[in-house]
XYZ file of C-alpha atoms in Angstrom:
404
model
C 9.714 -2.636 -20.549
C 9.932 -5.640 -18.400
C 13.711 -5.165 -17.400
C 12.576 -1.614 -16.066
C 9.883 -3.497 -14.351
C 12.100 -6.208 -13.110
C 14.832 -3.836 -11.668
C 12.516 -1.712 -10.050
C 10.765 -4.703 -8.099
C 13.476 -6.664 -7.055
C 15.878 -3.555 -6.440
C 19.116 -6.107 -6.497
C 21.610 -2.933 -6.292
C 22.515 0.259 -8.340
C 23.881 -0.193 -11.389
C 26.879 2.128 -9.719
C 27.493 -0.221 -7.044
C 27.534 2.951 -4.859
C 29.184 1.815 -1.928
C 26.702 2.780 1.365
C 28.206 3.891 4.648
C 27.570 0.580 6.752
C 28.120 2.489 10.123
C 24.088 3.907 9.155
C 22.596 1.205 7.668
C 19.191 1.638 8.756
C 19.849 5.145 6.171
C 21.208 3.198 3.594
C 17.881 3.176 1.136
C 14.613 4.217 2.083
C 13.053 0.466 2.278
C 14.560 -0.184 5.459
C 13.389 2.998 8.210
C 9.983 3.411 6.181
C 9.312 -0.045 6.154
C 9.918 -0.249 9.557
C 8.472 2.575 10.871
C 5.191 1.912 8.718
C 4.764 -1.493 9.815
C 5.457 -0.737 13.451
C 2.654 2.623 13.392
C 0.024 0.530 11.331
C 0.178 -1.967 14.860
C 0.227 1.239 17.034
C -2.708 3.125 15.328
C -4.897 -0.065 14.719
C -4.403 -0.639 18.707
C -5.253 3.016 19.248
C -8.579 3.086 17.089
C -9.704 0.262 18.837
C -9.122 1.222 22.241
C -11.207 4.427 21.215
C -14.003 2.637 19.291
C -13.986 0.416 22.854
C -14.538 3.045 24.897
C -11.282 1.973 26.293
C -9.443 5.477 26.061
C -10.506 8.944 24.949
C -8.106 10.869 23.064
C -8.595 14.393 21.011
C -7.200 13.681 17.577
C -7.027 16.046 14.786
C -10.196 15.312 12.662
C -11.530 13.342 14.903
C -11.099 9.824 15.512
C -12.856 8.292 11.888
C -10.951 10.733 10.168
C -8.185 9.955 11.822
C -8.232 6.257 11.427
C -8.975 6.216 7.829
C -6.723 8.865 6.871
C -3.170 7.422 8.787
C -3.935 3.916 7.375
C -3.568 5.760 3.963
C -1.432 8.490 4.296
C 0.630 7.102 7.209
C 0.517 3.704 6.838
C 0.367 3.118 2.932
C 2.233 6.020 2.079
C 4.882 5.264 4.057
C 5.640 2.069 2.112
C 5.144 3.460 -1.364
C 7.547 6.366 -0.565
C 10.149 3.596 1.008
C 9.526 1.525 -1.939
C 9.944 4.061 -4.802
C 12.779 5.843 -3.223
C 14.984 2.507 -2.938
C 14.018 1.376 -6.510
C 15.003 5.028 -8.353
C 18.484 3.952 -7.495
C 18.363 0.864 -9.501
C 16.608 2.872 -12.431
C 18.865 5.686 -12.589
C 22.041 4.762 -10.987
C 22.019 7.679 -9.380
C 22.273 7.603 -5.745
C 18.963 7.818 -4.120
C 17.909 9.853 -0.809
C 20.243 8.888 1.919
C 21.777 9.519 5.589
C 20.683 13.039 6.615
C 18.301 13.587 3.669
C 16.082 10.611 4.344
C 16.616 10.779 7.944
C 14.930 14.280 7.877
C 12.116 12.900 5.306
C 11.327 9.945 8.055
C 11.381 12.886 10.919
C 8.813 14.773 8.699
C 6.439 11.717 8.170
C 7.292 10.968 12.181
C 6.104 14.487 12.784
C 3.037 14.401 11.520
C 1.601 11.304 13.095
C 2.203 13.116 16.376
C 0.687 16.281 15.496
C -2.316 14.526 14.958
C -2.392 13.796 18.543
C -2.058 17.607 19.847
C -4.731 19.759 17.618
C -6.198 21.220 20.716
C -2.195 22.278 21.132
C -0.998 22.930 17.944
C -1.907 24.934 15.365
C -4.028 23.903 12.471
C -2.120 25.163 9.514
C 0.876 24.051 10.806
C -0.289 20.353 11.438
C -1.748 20.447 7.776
C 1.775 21.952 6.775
C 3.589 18.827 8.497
C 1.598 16.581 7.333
C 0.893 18.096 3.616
C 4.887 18.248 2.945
C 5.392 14.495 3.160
C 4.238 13.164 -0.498
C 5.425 16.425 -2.712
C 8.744 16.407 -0.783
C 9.254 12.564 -1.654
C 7.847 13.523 -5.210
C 10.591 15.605 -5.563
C 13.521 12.871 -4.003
C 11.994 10.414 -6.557
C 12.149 13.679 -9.460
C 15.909 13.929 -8.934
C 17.508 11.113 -10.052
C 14.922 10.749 -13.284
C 15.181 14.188 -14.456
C 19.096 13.985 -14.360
C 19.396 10.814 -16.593
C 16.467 11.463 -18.528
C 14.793 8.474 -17.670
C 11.455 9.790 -18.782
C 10.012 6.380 -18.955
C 9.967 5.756 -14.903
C 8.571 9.359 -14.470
C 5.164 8.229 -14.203
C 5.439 7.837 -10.745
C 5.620 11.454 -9.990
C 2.472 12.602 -10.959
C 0.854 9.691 -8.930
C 2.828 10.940 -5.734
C 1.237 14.127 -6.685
C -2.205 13.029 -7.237
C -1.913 11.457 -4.284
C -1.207 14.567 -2.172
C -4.098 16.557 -4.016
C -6.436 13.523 -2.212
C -4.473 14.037 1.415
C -5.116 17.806 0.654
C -8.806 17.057 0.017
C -9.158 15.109 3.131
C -7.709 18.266 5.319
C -10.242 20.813 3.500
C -12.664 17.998 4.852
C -11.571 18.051 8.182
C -11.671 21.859 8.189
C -14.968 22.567 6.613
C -16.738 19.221 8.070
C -17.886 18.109 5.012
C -17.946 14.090 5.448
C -18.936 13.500 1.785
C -15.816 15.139 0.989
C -13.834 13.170 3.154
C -15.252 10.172 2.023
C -14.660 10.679 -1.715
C -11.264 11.687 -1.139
C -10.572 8.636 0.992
C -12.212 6.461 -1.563
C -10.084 7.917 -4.312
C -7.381 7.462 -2.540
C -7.985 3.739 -1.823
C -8.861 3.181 -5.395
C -5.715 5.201 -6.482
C -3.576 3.061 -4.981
C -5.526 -0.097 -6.549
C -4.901 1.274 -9.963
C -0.968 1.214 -9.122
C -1.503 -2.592 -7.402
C -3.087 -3.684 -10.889
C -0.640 -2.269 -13.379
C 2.592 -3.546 -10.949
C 0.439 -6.793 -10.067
C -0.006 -7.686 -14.169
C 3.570 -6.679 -14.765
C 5.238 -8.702 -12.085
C 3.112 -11.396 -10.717
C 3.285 -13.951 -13.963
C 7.332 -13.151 -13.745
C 6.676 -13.948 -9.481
C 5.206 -17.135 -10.330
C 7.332 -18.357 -12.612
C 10.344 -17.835 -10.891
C 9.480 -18.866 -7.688
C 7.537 -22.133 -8.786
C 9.617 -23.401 -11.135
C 6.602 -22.973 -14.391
C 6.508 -21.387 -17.520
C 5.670 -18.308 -17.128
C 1.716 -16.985 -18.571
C 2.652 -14.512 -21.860
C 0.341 -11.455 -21.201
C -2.652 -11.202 -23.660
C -2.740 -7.551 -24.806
C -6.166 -6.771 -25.247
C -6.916 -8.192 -22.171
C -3.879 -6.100 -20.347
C -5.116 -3.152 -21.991
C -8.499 -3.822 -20.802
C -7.517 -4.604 -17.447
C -5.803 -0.811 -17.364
C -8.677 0.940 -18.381
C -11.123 -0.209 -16.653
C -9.193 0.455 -13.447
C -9.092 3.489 -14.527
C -12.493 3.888 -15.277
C -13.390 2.519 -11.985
C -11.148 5.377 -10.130
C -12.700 7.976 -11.270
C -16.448 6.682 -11.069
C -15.909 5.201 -7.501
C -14.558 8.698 -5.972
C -17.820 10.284 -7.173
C -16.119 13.716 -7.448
C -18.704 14.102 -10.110
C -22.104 11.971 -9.804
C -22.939 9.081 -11.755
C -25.701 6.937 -11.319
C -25.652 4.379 -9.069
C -26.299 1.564 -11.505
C -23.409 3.223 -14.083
C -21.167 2.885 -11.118
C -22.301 -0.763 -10.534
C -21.859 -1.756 -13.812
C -17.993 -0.238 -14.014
C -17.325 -2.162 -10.991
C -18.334 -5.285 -11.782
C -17.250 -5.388 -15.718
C -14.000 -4.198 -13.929
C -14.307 -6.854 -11.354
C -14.888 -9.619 -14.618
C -11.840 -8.314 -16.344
C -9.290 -8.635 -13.752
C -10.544 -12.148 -12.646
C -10.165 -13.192 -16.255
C -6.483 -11.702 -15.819
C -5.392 -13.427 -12.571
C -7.189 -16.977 -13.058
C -4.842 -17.255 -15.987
C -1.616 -16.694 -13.513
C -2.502 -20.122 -11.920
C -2.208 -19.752 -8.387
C -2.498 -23.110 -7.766
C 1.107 -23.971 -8.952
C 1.446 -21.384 -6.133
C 0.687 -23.340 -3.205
C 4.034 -24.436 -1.907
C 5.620 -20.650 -1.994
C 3.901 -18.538 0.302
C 5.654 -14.825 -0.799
C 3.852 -16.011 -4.303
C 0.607 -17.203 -2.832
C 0.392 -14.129 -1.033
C 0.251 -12.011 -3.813
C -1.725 -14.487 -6.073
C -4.504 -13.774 -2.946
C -3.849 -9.983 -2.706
C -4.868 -9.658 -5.925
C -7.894 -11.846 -6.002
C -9.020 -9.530 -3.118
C -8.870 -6.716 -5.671
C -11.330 -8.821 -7.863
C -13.600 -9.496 -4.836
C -13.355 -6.009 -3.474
C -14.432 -4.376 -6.991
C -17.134 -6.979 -6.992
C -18.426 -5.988 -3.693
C -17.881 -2.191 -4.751
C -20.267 -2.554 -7.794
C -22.913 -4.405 -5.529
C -22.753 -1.869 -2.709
C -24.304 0.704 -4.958
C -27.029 -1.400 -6.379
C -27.604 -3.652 -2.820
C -28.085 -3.622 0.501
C -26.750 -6.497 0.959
C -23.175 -5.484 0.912
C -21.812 -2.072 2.301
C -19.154 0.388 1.089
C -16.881 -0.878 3.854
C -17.195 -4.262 3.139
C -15.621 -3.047 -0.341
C -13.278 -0.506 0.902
C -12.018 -2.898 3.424
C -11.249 -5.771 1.220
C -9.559 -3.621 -1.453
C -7.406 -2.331 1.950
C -6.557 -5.420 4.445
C -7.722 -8.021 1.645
C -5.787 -6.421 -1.758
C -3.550 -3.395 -0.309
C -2.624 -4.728 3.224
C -1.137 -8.535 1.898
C 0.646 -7.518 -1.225
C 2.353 -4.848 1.124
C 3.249 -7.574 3.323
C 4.234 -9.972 0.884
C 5.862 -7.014 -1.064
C 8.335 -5.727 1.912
C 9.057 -9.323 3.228
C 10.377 -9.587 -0.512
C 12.358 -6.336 -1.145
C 13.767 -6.360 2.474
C 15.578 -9.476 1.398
C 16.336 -8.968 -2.045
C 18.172 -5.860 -1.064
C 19.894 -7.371 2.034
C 21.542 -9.975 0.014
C 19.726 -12.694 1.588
C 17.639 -15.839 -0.412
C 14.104 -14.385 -1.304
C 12.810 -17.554 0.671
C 10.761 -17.072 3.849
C 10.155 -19.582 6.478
C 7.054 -20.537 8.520
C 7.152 -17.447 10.778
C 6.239 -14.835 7.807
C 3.886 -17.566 6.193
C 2.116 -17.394 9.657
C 2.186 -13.738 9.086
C 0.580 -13.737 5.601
C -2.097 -16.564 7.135
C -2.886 -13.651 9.831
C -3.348 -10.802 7.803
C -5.385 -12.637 5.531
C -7.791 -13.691 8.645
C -7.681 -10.158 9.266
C -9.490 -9.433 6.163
C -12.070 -12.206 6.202
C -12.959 -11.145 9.628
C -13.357 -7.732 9.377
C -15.188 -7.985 5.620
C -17.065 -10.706 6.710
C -17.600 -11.514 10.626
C -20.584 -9.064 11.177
C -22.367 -12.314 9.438
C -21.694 -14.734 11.883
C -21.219 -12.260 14.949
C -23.390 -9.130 15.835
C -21.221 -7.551 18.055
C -18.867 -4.797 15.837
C -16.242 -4.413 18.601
C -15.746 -8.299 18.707
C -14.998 -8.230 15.083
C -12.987 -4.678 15.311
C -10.497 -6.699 17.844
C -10.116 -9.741 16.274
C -9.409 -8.044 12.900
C -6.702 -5.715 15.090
C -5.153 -8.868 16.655
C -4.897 -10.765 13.436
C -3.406 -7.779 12.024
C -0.608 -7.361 14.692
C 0.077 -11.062 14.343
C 0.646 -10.411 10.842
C 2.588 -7.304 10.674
C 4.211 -8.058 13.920
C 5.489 -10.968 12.946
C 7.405 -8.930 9.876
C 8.621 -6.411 13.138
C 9.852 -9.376 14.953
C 11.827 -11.187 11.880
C 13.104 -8.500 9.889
C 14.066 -5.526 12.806
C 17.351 -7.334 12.284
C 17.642 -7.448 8.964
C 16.414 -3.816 8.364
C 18.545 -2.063 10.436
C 22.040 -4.349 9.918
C 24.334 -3.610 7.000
C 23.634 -6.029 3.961
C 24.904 -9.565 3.586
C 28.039 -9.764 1.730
């Protein structure tokens, strides 16, 4: 189990050696344009909400503009880098080759495709935007399906279904956007954000002791099993209570969360991330994932309390848990799979330092300021530090043949 785990994170190379075309490098593996590309839109769109929560522009967007913003950051932004990140790796698993050249320059097109159309729904028609934008996951379900299915690799096929699930929440959101229904929309974004969570915590306890122990120089924690079992199915739990497609009580739902919340803190205090402190694409994730604690924490409390909101929650499980293990995550496997040292330098630790501002201003800053659009654009600016910075560094390395 943990060699499967281990190949599929750090992605060295295909146990083929398939030799890649150099002269189309950027279409080499899927890491490098959808890594790119999602970094680069998650700046463009965070720029653009604000602008139109400022008053600054007006723009007709399919949706509307809250539907808009929540929906791209998860099934532009975040899918984007899953997809990237599970097409590279099924190359490693399989040895097959994995979606290349023309193939994944027409899956990028597809994803590119969509974004626009969200731009022109006064223009374009509505089934055909929800077409564009609907094809994205179950096509890259299918890429991922290939390789699998032809070596039997049953054990990695996991993933399919959650690309799948996935799209069934993306599909929820459009029937949202077409009926009106904003309870809809909000459950669907929810599960969504709490899907995604569930596939940080199971990678997260996998990996992270293996992260730490590796790049610190320690022994590395042994997993408890009870306690990783525990930590599994309570996530699990907590998915399908916190999308409310069927009602609980709000104190059930509280109670989930925060047992959930108890569990998982149990599970990363014992990774130590104070041996951490001198590697920051460890530290990183030792924080990304104590933002998952905190953000199921402040899920549970936002149904029993006024005192915290659902978007404190849903934003801390996003910029806090989702947002810095994706930046810590791609700063890693666009390295690994360059041939360079999986070391970074002060420029990406300024990077993780920003995004993580990011969070604590945007969860937090309505306490110390009152005006929303002050905190809105200092969350946005942090957040193009961060992922700007990543832009900046690894454009170069991303789009260059690997490092012999």
């Amino acid at each position: 189990m943990n060699n499967w785990i281990n190949n599929m994170i750090n992605i060295p190379g295909s146990k083929k050696q398939i030799v890649a075309d150099k002269s189309v490098a950027f279409l080499e593996f899927a890491f490098r344009p959808f890594f790119l590309f999602g970094a680069i839109f998650s700046i463009i769109s965070l720029l653009i909400w604000t602008a139109l929560l400022r008053g600054d522009t007006t723009l007709s967007l399919y949706g509307g503009s809250l539907w808009w913003h929540s929906h791209e950051m998860l099934f532009g932004f975040t899918a984007a880098i899953i997809v990237g990140f599970l097409l590279t790796a099924v190359q490693n698993w399989s040895g097959v080759r994995s979606l290349n050249g023309k193939g994944l320059l027409l899956l990028l097109l597809l994803w590119l495709a969509a974004r626009i159309a969200f731009f022109f729904p006064e223009q374009l028609p509505q089934a055909l935007i929800i077409i564009v934008d609907m094809a994205f996951l179950p096509l890259a379900a299918v890429a991922l399906a290939y390789p699998i299915i032809k070596v039997k690799l049953w054990r990695n096929l996991m993933f399919i279904p959650i690309l799948l699930v996935m799209a069934s929440s993306n599909a929820l959101t459009h029937y949202a956007a077409y009926t009106g229904d904003y309870a809809l929309s909000s459950s669907a974004t929810t599960f969504m954000v709490l899907l995604v969570t569930l596939v940080m915590c199971i990678m997260g306890g996998r990996v992270f002791p293996m992260f730490t122990a590796n790049g610190t120089g320690t022994p590395r924690v042994n997993a408890i099993n009870i306690l990783e079992k525990l930590s599994v199915i309570s996530i699990l739990v907590a998915v399908m209570a916190g999308a409310k497609f069927i009602e609980l009580p709000s104190m059930v739902v509280a109670i989930i969360f925060i047992l959930t919340s108890i569990i998982h803190a149990v599970r990363v205090i014992r990774w130590k991330i104070w041996v951490t402190l001198k590697t920051p694409l460890v530290w990183s994730l030792h924080i990304s994932y104590w933002c998952i604690v905190l953000g199921l924490l402040l899920f549970g409390l936002s149904e029993i309390s006024s005192l915290v909101s659902h978007s404190q929650a849903i934003h801390t499980l996003t910029i806090g848990g989702m947002a810095t293990m994706i930046l810590a995550m791609i700063s890693r496997v666009s390295l690994g799979h360059t041939g360079r040292t999986i070391v970074v330098g002060k420029t990406m630790t300024v990077a993780f330092l920003a995004i993580i501002a990011a969070f604590v201003i945007r969860v937090f800053g309505l306490y110390l300021l009152d005006n929303y659009s002050q905190v809105l654009s200092l969350t946005v600016l942090f957040w193009t530090i961060g992922f700007g910075c990543f832009v900046a560094l690894y454009l170069p390395i991303l789009i260059k043949p690997k490092v012999n």
